[in-house]
CSV table of C-alpha atoms and ligand atoms in Angstrom, one decimal:
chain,number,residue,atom,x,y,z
A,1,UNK,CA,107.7,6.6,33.4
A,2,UNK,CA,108.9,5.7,37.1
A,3,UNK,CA,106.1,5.4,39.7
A,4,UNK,CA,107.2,8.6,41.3
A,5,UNK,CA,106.8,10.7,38.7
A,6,UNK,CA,102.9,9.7,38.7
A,7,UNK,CA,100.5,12.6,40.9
A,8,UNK,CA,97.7,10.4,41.4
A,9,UNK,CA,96.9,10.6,45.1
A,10,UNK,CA,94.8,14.0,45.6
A,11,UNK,CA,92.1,12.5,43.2
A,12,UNK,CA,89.4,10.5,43.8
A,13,UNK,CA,89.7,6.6,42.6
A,14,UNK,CA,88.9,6.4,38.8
A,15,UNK,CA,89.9,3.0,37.1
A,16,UNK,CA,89.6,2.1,33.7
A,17,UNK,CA,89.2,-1.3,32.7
A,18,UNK,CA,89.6,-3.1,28.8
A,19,UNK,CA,87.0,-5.2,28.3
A,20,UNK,CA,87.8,-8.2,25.8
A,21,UNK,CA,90.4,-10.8,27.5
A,22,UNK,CA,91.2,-8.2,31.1
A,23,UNK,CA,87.6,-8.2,32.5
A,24,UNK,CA,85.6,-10.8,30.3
A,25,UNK,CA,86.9,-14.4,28.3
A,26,UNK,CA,84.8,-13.0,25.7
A,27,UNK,CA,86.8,-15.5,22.8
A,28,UNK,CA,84.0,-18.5,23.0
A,29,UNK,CA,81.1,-15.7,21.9
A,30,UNK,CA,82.7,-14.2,19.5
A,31,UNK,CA,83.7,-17.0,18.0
A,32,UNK,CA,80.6,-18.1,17.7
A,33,UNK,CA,79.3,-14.5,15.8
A,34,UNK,CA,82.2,-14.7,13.6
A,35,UNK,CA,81.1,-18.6,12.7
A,36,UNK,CA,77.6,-17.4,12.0
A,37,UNK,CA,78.8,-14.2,9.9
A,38,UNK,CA,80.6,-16.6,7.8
A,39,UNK,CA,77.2,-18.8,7.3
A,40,UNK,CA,75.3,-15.3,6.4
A,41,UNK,CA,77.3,-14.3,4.1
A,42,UNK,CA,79.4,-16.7,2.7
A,43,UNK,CA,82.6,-15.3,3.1
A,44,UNK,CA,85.2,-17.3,5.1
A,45,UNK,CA,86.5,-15.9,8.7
A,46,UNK,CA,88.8,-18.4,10.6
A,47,UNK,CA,87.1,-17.6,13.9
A,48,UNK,CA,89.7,-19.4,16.0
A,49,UNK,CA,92.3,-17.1,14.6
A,50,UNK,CA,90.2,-14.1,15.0
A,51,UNK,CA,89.6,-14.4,18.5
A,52,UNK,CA,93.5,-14.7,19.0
A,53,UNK,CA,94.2,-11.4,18.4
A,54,UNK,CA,91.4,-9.8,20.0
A,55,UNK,CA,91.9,-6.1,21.2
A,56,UNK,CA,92.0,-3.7,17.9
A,57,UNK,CA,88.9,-2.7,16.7
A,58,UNK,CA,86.4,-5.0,14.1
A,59,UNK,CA,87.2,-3.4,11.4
A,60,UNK,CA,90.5,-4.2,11.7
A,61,UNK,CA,89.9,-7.6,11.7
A,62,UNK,CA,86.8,-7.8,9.1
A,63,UNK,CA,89.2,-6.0,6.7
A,64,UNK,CA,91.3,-9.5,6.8
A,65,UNK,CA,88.4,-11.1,5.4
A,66,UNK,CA,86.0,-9.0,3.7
A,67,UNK,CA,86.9,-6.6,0.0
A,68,UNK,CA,86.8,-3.4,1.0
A,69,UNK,CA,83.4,-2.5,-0.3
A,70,UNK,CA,81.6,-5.0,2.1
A,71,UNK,CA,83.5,-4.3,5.2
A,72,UNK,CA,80.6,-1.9,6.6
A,73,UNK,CA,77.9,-4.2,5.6
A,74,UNK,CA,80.0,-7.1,7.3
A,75,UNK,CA,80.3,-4.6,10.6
A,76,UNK,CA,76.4,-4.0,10.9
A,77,UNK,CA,75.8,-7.8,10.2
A,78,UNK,CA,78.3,-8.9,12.7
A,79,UNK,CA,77.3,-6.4,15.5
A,80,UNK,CA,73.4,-8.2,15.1
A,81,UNK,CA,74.9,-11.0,15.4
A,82,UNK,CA,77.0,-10.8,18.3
A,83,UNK,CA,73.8,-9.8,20.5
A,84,UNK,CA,72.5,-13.0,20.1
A,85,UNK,CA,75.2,-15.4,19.8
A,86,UNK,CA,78.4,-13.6,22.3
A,87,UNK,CA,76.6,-12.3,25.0
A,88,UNK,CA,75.6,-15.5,26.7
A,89,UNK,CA,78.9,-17.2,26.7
A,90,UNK,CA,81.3,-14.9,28.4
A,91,UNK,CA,82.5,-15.4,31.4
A,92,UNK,CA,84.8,-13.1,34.0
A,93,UNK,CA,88.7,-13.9,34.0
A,94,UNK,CA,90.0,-15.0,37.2
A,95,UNK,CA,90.3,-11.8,39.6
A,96,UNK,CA,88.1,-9.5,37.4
A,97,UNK,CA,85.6,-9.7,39.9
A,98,UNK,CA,88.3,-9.3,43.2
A,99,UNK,CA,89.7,-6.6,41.2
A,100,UNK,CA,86.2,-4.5,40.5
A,101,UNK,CA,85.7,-5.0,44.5
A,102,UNK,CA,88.9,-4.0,45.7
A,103,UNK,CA,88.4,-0.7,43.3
A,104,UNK,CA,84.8,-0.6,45.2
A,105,UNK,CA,86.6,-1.1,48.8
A,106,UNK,CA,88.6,1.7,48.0
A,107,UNK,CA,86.0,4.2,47.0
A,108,UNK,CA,86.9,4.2,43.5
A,109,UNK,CA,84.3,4.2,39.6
A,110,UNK,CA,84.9,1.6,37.6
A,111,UNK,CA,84.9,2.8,34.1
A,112,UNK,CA,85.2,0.7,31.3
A,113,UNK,CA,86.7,1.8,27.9
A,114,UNK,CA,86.7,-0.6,24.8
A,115,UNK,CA,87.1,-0.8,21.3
A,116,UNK,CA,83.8,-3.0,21.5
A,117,UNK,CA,80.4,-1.2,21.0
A,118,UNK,CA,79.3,0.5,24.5
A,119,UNK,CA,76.1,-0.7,23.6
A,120,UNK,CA,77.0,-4.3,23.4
A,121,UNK,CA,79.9,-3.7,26.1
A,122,UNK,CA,77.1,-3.2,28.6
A,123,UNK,CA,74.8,-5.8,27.4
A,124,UNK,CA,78.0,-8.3,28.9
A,125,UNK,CA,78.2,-6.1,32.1
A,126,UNK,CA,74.2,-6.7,33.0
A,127,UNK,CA,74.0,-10.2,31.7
A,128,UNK,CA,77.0,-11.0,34.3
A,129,UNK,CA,75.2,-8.6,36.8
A,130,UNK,CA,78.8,-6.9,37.1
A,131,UNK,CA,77.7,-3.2,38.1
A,132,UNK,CA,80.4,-0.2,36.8
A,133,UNK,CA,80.1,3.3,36.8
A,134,UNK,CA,80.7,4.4,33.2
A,135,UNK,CA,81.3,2.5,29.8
A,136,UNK,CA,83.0,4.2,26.8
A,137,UNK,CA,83.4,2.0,24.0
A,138,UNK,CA,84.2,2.1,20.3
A,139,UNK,CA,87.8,3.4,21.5
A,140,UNK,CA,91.2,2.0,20.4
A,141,UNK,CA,94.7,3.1,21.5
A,142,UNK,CA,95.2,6.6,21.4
A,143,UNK,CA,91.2,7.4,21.4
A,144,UNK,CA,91.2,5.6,24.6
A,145,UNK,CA,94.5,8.0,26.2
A,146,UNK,CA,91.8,10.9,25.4
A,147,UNK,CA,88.5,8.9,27.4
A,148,UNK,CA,91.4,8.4,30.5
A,149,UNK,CA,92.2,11.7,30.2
A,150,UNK,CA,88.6,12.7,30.3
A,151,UNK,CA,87.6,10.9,33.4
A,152,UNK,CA,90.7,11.9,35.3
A,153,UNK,CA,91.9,8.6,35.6
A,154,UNK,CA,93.7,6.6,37.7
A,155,UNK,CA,95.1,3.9,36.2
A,156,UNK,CA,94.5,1.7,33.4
A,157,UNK,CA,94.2,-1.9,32.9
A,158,UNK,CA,94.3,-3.8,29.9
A,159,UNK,CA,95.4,-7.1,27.9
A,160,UNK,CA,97.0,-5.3,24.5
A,161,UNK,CA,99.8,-3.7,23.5
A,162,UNK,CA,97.5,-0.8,23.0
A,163,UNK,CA,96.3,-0.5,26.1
A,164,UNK,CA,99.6,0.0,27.7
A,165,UNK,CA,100.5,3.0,24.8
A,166,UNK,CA,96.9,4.5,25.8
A,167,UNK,CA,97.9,4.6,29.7
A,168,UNK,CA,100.7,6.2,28.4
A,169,UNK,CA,99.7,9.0,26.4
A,170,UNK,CA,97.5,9.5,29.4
A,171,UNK,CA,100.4,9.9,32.0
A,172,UNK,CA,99.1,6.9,34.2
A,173,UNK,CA,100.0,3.6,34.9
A,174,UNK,CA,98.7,1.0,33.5
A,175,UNK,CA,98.2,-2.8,34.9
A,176,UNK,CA,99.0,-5.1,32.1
A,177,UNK,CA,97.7,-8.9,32.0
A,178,UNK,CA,98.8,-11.5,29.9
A,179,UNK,CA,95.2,-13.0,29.7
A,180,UNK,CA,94.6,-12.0,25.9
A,181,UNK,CA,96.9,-12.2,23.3
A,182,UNK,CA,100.6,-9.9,24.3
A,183,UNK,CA,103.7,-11.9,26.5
A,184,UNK,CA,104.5,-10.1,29.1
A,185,UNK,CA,107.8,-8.8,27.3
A,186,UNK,CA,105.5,-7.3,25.0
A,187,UNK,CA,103.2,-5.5,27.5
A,188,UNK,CA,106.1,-3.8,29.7
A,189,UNK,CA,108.3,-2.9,26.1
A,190,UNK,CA,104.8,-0.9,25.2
A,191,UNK,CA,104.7,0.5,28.9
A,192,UNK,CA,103.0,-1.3,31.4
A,193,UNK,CA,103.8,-0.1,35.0
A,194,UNK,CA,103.3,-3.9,36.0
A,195,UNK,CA,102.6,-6.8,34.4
A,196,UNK,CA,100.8,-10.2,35.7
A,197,UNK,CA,99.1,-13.3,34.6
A,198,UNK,CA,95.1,-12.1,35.2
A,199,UNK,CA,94.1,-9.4,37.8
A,200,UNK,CA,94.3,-11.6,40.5
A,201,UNK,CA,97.9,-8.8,40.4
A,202,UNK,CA,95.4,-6.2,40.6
A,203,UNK,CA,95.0,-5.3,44.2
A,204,UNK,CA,98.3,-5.3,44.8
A,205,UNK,CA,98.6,-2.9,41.8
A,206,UNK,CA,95.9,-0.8,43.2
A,207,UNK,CA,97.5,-0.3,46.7
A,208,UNK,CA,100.7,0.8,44.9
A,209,UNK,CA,98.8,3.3,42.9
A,210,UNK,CA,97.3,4.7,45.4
A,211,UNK,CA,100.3,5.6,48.0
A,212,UNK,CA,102.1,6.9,45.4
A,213,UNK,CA,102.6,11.0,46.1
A,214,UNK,CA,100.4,10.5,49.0
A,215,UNK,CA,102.0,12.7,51.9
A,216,UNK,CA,104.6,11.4,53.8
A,217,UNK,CA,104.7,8.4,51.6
A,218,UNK,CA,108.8,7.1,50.8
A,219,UNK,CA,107.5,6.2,47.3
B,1,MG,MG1,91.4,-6.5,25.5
């Protein structure tokens, strides 16, 4: 996908954001739900590991962990937990909050799309009193190409691997950071339009996006 070939300018502003590791450090919480999962239930999750890998959805990761047969009951049990141990910890990654404002500057929504819960996705957003327009969540990969598509987005931003194949099944481009757990080799071999260490490159990304196809533009 070149830049050019990207018809983005007629719309209005629409940018989706990942959650976990592109918008939130989210790792320290988590940790902590997996830690007290493990004292519930017995069943050993190495919660440093765990939160290395964040991005596909909990199943994926309980199913390391958990027989088969207990991976639901370990989902519900988690997802209680997290409420009250992940919330509180999580903190925005340097330029999430520039970024959201320059999307705001330039009369864009902010939508975010996750693989977490929606529910507990905006339980983050109003705990860190970080206002967005829409939040879709239980989405991974391809489910999220068909939310982007929905919204008539944009652009996309993300940490995974995953995020950069969902921009493009979407035909947009996508921001990749190397905040969670992909190199940036990774994130442009899976498509990312541009790649940077946190959205502190988001602005620059956004400006780009925008005057692409815009009339009399040279790009
Ligand atoms: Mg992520």
């Amino acid at each position: 996908m070149t830049w050019a070939s990207l018809k983005v300018s007629q719309q209005p502003v629409v940018i989706g954001f990942d959650l976990d590791m592109t918008l939130l450090d989210t790792r320290p919480g988590i940790a902590a739900a997996y830690r007290a999962l493990t004292a519930r239930t017995g069943v050993h999750v190495d919660a440093d590991l765990a939160v290395s890998r964040l991005g596909p959805p909990l199943r994926t990761e309980l199913s390391e962990w958990f027989p088969p047969e207990s991976v639901e009951e370990a989902v519900r049990m988690y997802r209680l937990l997290y409420e009250e141990h992940a919330i509180t910890p999580a903190v925005p990654l340097p330029g999430a909050l520039v970024a959201l404002a320059a999307v705001r500057a330039a009369g864009g929504r902010i939508v975010v799309i996750t693989s977490k819960l929606g529910r507990l996705a905006s339980l983050h957003l109003a705990h860190l009193d970080i206002p967005v327009d829409e939040v879709h969540g239980d989405v991974f990969a391809a489910e999220k190409a068909s939310v982007l598509r929905s919204i008539g987005a944009t652009a996309y931003v993300g940490d995974h691997v995953a995020d950069m194949q969902a921009g493009v099944l979407a035909g947009v481009p996508v921001l990749g950071v190397t905040t969670g757990p992909c190199s940036a080799a990774d994130l442009q071999a899976a498509g990312a339009s541009l790649v940077g260490p946190d959205l502190h490159a988001f602005p620059a990304f956004l400006r780009g996006v925008i005057s692409v196809g815009r009339p009399g533009s040279d790009d």
